[in-house]
Tab-separated table of C-alpha atoms and ligand atoms in Angstrom:
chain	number	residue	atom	x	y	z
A	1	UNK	CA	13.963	53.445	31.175
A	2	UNK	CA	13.951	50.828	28.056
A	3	UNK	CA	14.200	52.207	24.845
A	4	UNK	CA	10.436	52.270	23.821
A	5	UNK	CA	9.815	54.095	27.274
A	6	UNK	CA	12.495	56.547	26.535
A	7	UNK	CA	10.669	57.597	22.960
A	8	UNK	CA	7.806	58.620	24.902
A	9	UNK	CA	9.048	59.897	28.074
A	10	UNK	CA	12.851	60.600	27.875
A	11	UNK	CA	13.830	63.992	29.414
A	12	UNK	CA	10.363	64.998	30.018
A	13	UNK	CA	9.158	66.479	32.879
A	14	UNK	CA	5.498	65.166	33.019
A	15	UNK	CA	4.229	67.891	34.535
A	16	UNK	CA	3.788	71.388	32.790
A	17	UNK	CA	4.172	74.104	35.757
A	18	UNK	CA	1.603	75.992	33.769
A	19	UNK	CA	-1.542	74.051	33.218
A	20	UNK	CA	-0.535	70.767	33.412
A	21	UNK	CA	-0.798	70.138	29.850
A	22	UNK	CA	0.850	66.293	28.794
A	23	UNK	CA	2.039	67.650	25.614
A	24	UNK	CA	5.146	70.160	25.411
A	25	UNK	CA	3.341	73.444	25.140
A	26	UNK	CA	4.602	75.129	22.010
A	27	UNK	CA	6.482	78.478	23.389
A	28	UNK	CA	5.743	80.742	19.936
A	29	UNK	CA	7.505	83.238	21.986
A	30	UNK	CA	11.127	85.282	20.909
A	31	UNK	CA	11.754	86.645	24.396
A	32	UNK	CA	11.011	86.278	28.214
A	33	UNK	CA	9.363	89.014	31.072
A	34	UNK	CA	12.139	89.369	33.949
A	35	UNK	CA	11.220	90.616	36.756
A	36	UNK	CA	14.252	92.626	37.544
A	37	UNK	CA	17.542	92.680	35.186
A	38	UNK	CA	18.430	88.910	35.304
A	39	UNK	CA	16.300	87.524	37.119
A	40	UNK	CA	13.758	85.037	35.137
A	41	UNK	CA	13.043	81.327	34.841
A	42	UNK	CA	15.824	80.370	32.670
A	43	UNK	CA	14.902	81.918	29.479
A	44	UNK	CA	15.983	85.108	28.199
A	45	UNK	CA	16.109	85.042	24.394
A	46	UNK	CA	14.731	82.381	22.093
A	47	UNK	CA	18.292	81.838	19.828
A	48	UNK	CA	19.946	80.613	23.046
A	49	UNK	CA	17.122	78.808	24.868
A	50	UNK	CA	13.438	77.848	24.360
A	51	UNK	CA	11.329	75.476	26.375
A	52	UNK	CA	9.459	73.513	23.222
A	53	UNK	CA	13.143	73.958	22.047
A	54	UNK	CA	14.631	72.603	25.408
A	55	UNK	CA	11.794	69.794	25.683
A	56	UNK	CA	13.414	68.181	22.229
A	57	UNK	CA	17.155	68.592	23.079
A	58	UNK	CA	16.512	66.215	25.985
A	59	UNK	CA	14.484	64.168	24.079
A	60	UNK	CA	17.461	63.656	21.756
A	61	UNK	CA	19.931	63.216	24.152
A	62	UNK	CA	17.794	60.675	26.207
A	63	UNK	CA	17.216	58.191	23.132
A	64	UNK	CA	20.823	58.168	21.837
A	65	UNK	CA	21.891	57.527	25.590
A	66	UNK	CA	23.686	61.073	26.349
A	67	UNK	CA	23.640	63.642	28.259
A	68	UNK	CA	23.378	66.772	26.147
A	69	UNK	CA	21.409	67.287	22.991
A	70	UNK	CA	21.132	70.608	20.750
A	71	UNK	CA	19.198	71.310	18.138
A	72	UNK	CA	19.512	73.209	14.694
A	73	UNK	CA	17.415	74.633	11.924
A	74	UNK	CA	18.840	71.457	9.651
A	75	UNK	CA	20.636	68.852	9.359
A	76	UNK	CA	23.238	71.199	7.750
A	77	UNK	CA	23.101	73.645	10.233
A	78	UNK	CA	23.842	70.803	12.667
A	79	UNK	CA	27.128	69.904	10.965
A	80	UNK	CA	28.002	73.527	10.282
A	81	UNK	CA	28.210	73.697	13.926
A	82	UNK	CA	30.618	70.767	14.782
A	83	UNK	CA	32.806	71.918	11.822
A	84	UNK	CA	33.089	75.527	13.379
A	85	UNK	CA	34.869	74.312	16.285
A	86	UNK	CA	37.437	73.916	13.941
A	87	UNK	CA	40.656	76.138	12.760
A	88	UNK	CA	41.991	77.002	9.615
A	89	UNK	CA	45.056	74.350	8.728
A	90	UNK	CA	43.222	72.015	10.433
A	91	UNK	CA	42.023	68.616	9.073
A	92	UNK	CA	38.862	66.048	8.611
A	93	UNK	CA	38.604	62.522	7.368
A	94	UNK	CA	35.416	61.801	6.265
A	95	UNK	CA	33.480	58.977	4.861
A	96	UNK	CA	33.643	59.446	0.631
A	97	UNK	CA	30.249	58.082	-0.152
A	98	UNK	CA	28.372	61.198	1.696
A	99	UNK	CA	25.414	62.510	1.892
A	100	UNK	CA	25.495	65.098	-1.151
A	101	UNK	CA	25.175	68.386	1.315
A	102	UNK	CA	27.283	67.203	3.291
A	103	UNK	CA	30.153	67.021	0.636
A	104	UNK	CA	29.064	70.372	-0.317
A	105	UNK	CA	29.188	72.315	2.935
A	106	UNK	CA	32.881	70.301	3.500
A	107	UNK	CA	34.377	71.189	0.390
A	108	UNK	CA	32.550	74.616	-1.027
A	109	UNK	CA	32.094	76.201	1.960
A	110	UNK	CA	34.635	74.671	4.665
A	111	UNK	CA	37.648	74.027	2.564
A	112	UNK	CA	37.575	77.799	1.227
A	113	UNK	CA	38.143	78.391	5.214
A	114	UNK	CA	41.390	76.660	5.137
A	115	UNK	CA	40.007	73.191	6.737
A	116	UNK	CA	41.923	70.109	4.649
A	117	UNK	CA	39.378	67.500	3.643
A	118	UNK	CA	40.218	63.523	3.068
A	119	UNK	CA	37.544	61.572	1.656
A	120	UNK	CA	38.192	57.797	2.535
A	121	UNK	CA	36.400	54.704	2.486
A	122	UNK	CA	35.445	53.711	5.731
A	123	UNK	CA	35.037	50.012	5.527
A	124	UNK	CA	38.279	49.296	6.578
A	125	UNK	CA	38.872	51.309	9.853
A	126	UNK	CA	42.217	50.535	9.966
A	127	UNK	CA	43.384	52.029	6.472
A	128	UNK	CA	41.947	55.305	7.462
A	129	UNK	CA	45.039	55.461	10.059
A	130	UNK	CA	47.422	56.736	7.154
A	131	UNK	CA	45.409	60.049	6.611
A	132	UNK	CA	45.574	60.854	9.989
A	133	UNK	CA	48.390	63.295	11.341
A	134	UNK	CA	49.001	65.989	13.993
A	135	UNK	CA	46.404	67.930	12.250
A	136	UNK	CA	43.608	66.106	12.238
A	137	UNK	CA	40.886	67.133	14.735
A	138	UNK	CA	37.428	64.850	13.443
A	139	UNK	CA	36.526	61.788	12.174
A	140	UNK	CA	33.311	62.129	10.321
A	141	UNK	CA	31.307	58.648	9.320
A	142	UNK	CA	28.028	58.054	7.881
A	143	UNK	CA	26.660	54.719	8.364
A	144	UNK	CA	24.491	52.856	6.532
A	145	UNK	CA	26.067	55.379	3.896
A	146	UNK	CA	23.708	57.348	1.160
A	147	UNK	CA	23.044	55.770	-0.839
A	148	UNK	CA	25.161	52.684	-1.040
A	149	UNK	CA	24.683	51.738	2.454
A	150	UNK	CA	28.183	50.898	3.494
A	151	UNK	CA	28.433	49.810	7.295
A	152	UNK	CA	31.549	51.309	8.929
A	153	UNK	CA	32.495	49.391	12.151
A	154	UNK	CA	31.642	52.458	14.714
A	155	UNK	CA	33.934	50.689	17.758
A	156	UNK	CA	36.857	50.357	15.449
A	157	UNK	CA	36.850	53.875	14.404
A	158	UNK	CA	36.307	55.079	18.245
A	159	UNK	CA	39.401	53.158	18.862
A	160	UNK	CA	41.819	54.749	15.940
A	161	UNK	CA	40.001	58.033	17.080
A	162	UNK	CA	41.038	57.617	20.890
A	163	UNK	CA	44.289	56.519	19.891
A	164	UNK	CA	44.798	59.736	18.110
A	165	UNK	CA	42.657	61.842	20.489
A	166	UNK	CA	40.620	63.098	17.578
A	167	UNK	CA	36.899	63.332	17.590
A	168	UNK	CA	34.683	61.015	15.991
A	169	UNK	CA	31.200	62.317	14.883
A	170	UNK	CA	28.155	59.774	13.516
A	171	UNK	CA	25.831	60.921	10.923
A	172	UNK	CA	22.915	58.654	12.312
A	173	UNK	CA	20.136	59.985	10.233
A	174	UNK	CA	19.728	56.889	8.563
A	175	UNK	CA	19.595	54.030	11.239
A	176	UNK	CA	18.458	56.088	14.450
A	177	UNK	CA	18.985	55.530	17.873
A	178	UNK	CA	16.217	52.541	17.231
A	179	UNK	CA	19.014	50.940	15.094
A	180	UNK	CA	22.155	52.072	16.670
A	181	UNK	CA	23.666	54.193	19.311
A	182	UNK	CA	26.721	55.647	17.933
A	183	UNK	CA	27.228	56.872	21.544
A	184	UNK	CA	27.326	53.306	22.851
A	185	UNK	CA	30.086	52.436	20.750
A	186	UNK	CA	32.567	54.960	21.439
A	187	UNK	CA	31.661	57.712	18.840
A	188	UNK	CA	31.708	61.751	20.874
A	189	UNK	CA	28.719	63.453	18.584
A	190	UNK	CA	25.975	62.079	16.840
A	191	UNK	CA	24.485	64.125	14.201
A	192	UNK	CA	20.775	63.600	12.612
A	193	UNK	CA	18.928	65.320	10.100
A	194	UNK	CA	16.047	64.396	11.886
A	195	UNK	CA	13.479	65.951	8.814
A	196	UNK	CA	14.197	62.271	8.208
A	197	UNK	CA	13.128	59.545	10.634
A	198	UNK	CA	12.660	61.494	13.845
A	199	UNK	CA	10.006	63.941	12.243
A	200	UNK	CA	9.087	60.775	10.072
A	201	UNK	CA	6.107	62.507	8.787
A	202	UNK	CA	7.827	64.728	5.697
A	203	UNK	CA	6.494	68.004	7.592
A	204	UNK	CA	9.584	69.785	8.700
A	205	UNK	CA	13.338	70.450	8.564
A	206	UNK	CA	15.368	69.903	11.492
A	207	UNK	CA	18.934	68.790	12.520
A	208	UNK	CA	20.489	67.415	15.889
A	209	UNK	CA	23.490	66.564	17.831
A	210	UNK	CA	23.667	64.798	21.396
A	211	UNK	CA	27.003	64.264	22.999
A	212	UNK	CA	28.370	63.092	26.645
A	213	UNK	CA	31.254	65.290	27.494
A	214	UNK	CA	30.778	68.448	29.101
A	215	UNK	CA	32.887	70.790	27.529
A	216	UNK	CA	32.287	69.639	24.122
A	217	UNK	CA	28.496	70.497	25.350
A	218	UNK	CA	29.817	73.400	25.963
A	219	UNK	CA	31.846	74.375	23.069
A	220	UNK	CA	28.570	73.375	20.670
A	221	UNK	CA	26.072	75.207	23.014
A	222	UNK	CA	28.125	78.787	22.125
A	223	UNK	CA	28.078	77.823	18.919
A	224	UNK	CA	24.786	77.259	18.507
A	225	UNK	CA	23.885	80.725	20.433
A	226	UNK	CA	26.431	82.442	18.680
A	227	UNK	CA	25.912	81.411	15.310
A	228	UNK	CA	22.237	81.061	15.351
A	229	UNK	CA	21.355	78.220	13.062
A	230	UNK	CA	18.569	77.348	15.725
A	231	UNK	CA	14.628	75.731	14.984
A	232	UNK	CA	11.751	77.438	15.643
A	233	UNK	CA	9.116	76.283	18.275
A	234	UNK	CA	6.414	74.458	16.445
A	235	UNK	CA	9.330	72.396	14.687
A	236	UNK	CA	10.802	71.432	17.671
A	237	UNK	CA	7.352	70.129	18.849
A	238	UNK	CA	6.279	67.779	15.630
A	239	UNK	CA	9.722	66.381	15.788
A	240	UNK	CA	8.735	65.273	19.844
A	241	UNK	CA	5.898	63.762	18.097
A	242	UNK	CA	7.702	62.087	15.845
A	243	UNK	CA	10.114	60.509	18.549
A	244	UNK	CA	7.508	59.107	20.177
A	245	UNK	CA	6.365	56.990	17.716
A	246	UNK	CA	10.194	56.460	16.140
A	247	UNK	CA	9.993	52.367	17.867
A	248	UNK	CA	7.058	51.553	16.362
A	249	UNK	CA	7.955	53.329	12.625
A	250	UNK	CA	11.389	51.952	12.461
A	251	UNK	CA	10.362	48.550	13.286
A	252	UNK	CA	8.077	48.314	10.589
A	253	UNK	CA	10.464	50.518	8.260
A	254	UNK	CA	12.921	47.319	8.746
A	255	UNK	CA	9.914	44.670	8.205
A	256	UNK	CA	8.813	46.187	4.752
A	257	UNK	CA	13.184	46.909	3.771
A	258	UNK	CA	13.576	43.391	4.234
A	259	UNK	CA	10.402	42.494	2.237
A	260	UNK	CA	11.263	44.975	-0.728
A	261	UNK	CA	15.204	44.267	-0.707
A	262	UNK	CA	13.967	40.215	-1.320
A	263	UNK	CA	11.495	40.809	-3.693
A	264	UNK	CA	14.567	42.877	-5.937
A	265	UNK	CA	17.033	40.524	-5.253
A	266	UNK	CA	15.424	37.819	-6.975
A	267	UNK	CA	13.747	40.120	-9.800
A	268	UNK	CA	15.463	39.355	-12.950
A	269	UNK	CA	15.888	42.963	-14.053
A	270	UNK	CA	17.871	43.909	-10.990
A	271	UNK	CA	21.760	44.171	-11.143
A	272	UNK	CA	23.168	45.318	-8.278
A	273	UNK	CA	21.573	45.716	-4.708
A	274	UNK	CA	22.736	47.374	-1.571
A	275	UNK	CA	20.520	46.584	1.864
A	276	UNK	CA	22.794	45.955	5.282
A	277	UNK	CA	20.473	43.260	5.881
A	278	UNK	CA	20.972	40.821	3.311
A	279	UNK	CA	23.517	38.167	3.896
A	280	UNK	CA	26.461	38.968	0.975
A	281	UNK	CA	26.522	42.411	2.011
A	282	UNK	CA	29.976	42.748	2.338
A	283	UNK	CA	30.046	44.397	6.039
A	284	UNK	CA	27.163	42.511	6.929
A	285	UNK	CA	28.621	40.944	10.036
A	286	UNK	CA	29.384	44.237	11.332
A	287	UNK	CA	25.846	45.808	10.313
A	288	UNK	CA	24.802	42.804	12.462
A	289	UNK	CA	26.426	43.101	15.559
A	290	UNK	CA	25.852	47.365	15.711
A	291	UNK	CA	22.641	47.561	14.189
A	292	UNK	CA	18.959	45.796	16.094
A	293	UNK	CA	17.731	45.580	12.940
A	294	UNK	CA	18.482	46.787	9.124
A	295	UNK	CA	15.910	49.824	8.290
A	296	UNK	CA	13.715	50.718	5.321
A	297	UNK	CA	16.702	52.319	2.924
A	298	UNK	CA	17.710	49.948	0.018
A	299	UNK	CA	18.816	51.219	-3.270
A	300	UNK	CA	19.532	49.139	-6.347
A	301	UNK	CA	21.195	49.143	-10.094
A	302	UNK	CA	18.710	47.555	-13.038
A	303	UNK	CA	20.752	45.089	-15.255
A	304	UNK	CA	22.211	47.482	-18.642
A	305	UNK	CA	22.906	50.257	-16.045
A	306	UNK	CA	20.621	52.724	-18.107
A	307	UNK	CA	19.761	56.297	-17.499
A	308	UNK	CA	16.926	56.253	-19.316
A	309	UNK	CA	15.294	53.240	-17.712
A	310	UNK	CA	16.037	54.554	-14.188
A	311	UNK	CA	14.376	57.755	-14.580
A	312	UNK	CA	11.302	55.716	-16.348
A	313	UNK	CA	11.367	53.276	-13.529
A	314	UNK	CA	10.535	56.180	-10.804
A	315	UNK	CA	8.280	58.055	-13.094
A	316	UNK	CA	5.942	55.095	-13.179
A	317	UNK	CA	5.967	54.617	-9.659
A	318	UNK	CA	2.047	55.058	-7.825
A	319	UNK	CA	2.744	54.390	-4.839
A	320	UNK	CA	6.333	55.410	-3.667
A	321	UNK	CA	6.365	59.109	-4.957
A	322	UNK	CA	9.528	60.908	-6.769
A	323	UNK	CA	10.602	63.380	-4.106
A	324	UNK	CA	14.069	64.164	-2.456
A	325	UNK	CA	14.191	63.295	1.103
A	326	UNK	CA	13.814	60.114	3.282
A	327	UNK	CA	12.338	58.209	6.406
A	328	UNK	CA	8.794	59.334	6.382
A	329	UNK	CA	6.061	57.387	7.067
A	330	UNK	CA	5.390	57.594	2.726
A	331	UNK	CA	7.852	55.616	0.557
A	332	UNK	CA	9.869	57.581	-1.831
A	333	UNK	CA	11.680	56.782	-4.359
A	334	UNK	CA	15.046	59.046	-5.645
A	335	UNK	CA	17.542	59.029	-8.406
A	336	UNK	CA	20.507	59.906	-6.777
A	337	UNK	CA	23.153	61.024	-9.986
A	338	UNK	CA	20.274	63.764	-10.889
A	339	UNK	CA	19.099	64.205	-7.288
A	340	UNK	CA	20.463	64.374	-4.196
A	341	UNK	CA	23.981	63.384	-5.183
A	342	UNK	CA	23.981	65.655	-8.139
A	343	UNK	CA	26.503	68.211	-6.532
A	344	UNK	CA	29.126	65.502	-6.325
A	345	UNK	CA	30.832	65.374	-9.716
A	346	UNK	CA	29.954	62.493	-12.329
A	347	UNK	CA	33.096	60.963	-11.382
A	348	UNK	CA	33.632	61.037	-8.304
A	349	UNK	CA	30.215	60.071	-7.963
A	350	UNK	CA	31.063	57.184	-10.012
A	351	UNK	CA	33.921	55.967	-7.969
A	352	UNK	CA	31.906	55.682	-5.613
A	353	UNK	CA	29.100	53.396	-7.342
A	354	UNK	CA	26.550	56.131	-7.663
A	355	UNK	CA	26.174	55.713	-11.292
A	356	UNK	CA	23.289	57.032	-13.340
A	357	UNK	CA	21.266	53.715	-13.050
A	358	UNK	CA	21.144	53.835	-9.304
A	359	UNK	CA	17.659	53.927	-7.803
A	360	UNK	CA	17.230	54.520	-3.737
A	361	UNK	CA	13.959	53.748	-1.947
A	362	UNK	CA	12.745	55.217	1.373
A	363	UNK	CA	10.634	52.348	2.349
A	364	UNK	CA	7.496	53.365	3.927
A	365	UNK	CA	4.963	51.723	6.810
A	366	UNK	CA	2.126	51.446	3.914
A	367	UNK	CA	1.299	47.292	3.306
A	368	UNK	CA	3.784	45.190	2.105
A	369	UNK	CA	1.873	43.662	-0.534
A	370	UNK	CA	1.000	47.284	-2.182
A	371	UNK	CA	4.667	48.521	-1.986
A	372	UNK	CA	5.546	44.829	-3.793
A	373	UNK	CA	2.785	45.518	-6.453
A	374	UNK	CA	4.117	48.890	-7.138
A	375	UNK	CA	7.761	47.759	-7.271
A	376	UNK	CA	6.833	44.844	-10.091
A	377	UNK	CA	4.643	46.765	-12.083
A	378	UNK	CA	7.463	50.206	-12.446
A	379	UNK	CA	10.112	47.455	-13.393
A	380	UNK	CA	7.948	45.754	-15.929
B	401	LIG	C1	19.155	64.869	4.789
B	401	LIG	C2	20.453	64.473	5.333
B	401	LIG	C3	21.335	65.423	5.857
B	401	LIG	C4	21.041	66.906	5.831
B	401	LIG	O1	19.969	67.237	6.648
B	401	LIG	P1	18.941	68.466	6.355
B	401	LIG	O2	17.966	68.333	7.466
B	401	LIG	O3	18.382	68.236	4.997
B	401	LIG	O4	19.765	69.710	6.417
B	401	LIG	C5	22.531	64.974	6.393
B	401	LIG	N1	22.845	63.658	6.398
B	401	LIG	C6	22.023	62.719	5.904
B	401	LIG	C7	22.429	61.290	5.946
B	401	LIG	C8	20.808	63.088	5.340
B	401	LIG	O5	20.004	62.148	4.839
């Protein structure tokens, strides 16, 4: 099956044993009959399997081209995962311009375990090399990054990580299997907070991983049982949903980024701009050849770099609405120093270019022309 195919029908068995319904039946159910001790159809307990549950793991896997997907309660709870295969002493290097919860659950939560953070730039694969030793056990990326969108070459890094036999996990939440398969390219897990694009609808909280080895299946699968950190029934079914419609929402996500990220770049009040897409970004040959297309995320500086102007910017918004969050079918608009990035400290955050002017725009599937409008009128 082609990609679009996949959305609708990857890992599904088209017939329901039950009734025959076409949907995934939603199993609201915590537990299974048996009809002597052990013997049932598959299911025992919902925490380590559920059929709604089941339905969406191979879903997952199917669009991102592998063979095993898992889900989690949240994006978090996704990562939490991966970084519990881990050991104390152990070590990470991780993209530094990170989703804000991300950085959190690394360094307030994981580093008090004894796990040894570095916090690189990835747009250079190669100068990553020096913080790698006999310690390091995962490669974590993020790309397009939030909210700068950095592009970090996803075949170079599979190569420094194979050299070093260290795992490489994508944070994909921001260019989907639509835009990229991380799995393609060499990467072992891709992670998605799919409350994002692959619920696209702002309804839920959810978080994925797929991966192709077995015992790294495995090793994830007791993890998830054992820890928990699993989504409920009715979740996993709006985020089928969502997948099923993910070609048709992403392609017009990219058609209305590329509209909005032209109409700032030649506003006169806009300083700096960050979109993949757009020919002087400074990776864009590489967001070219791993990306089909460049996705509805663009954020942006106003010249004068003031606070004041950013948060009065997104207040007068009508259209995009002030919220937290990304990649539903509504365009948002965030301010990331007060918002989501506001558990990184000011400098640090600054280093990084998230500095208090910076504004970052879910782009929506709503017309063109009114998101434009909207846009013109907030920066006058
Ligand atoms: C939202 C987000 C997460 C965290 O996912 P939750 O579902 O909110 O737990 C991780 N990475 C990226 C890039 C995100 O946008």
């Amino acid at each position: 099956m082609k990609f679009n195919t996949k959305t609708i029908h990857g890992g599904q068995e088209n017939t329901d044993p039950a009734y025959g319904s076409v949907m995934q039946p939603i199993y609201q159910t915590s537990t299974y009959s048996q009809t002597s001790p052990g013997q049932h159809k598959g299911f025992e307990y919902s925490r380590s399997g559920n059929p709604t549950r089941s339905g969406l793991e191979q879903a997952l896997a199917s669009i991102e081209n592998g063979k095993h997907g898992l889900a989690f309660g949240s994006g978090l709870a996704a990562i939490d995962a991966v970084l519990k295969m881990l050991k104390p002493g152990d070590e990470v290097v991780s993209t530094s311009d990170l989703y804000g919860g991300t950085y959190r659950l690394f360094n307030s939560i994981f580093k008090g375990f004894g796990i040894k953070f570095h916090f690189v730039g990835m747009q250079d694969s190669e100068a990553i090399e020096k913080y790698i030793n006999p310690k390091t056990k995962l490669i974590w990326a993020e790309t397009p990054s939030n909210p700068l969108m950095n592009i970090t070459d996803i075949s170079a890094l599979s190569e420094v990580a194979k050299k070093h036999k260290i795992l490489l996990a994508v944070d994909n939440t921001f260019a989907t299997a639509y835009l990229q398969k991380p799995l393609d390219l060499g990467a072992d897990i891709v992670m998605h907070s799919a409350t994002k694009y692959l619920g696209g609808h702002s309804d839920l909280v959810l978080g994925s991983l797929v991966v192709n080895d077995e015992k790294l299946a495995e090793q994830l699968y007791f993890i998830q049982k054992a820890s928990g950190g699993i989504p409920g029934p009715m979740d996993c079914f709006l985020v089928l949903r969502g997948i099923k419609t993910l070609h048709l929402r992403m392609q017009r996500h990219s058609e209305n980024g590329r509209a909005v990220a032209e109409f700032l770049k030649s506003h006169p009040k806009v300083e700096n701009l960050y979109w993949p897409g757009l020919e002087d970004h400074p990776n864009h040959e590489i967001a070219k050849r791993q990306m089909k297309d460049f996705g509805g995320m663009v954020s942006f500086t106003t010249k004068g770099n003031s606070k004041q102007n950013a948060i009065r910017f997104v207040e007068k918004l009508k259209i995009f609405t002030l919220a937290e969050s990304l990649g539903g079918v509504e365009s948002l608009a965030g301010h990331p120093a007060t918002m989501t990035h506001a558990s990184i400290p000011k400098s640090e955050r600054e280093k990084l270019g998230v500095v208090d002017s910076l504004i970052r725009l879910s782009v929506g599937i709503e017309d063109e022309e009114d998101l434009l409008k909207d846009l013109e009128q907030a920066l006058a």
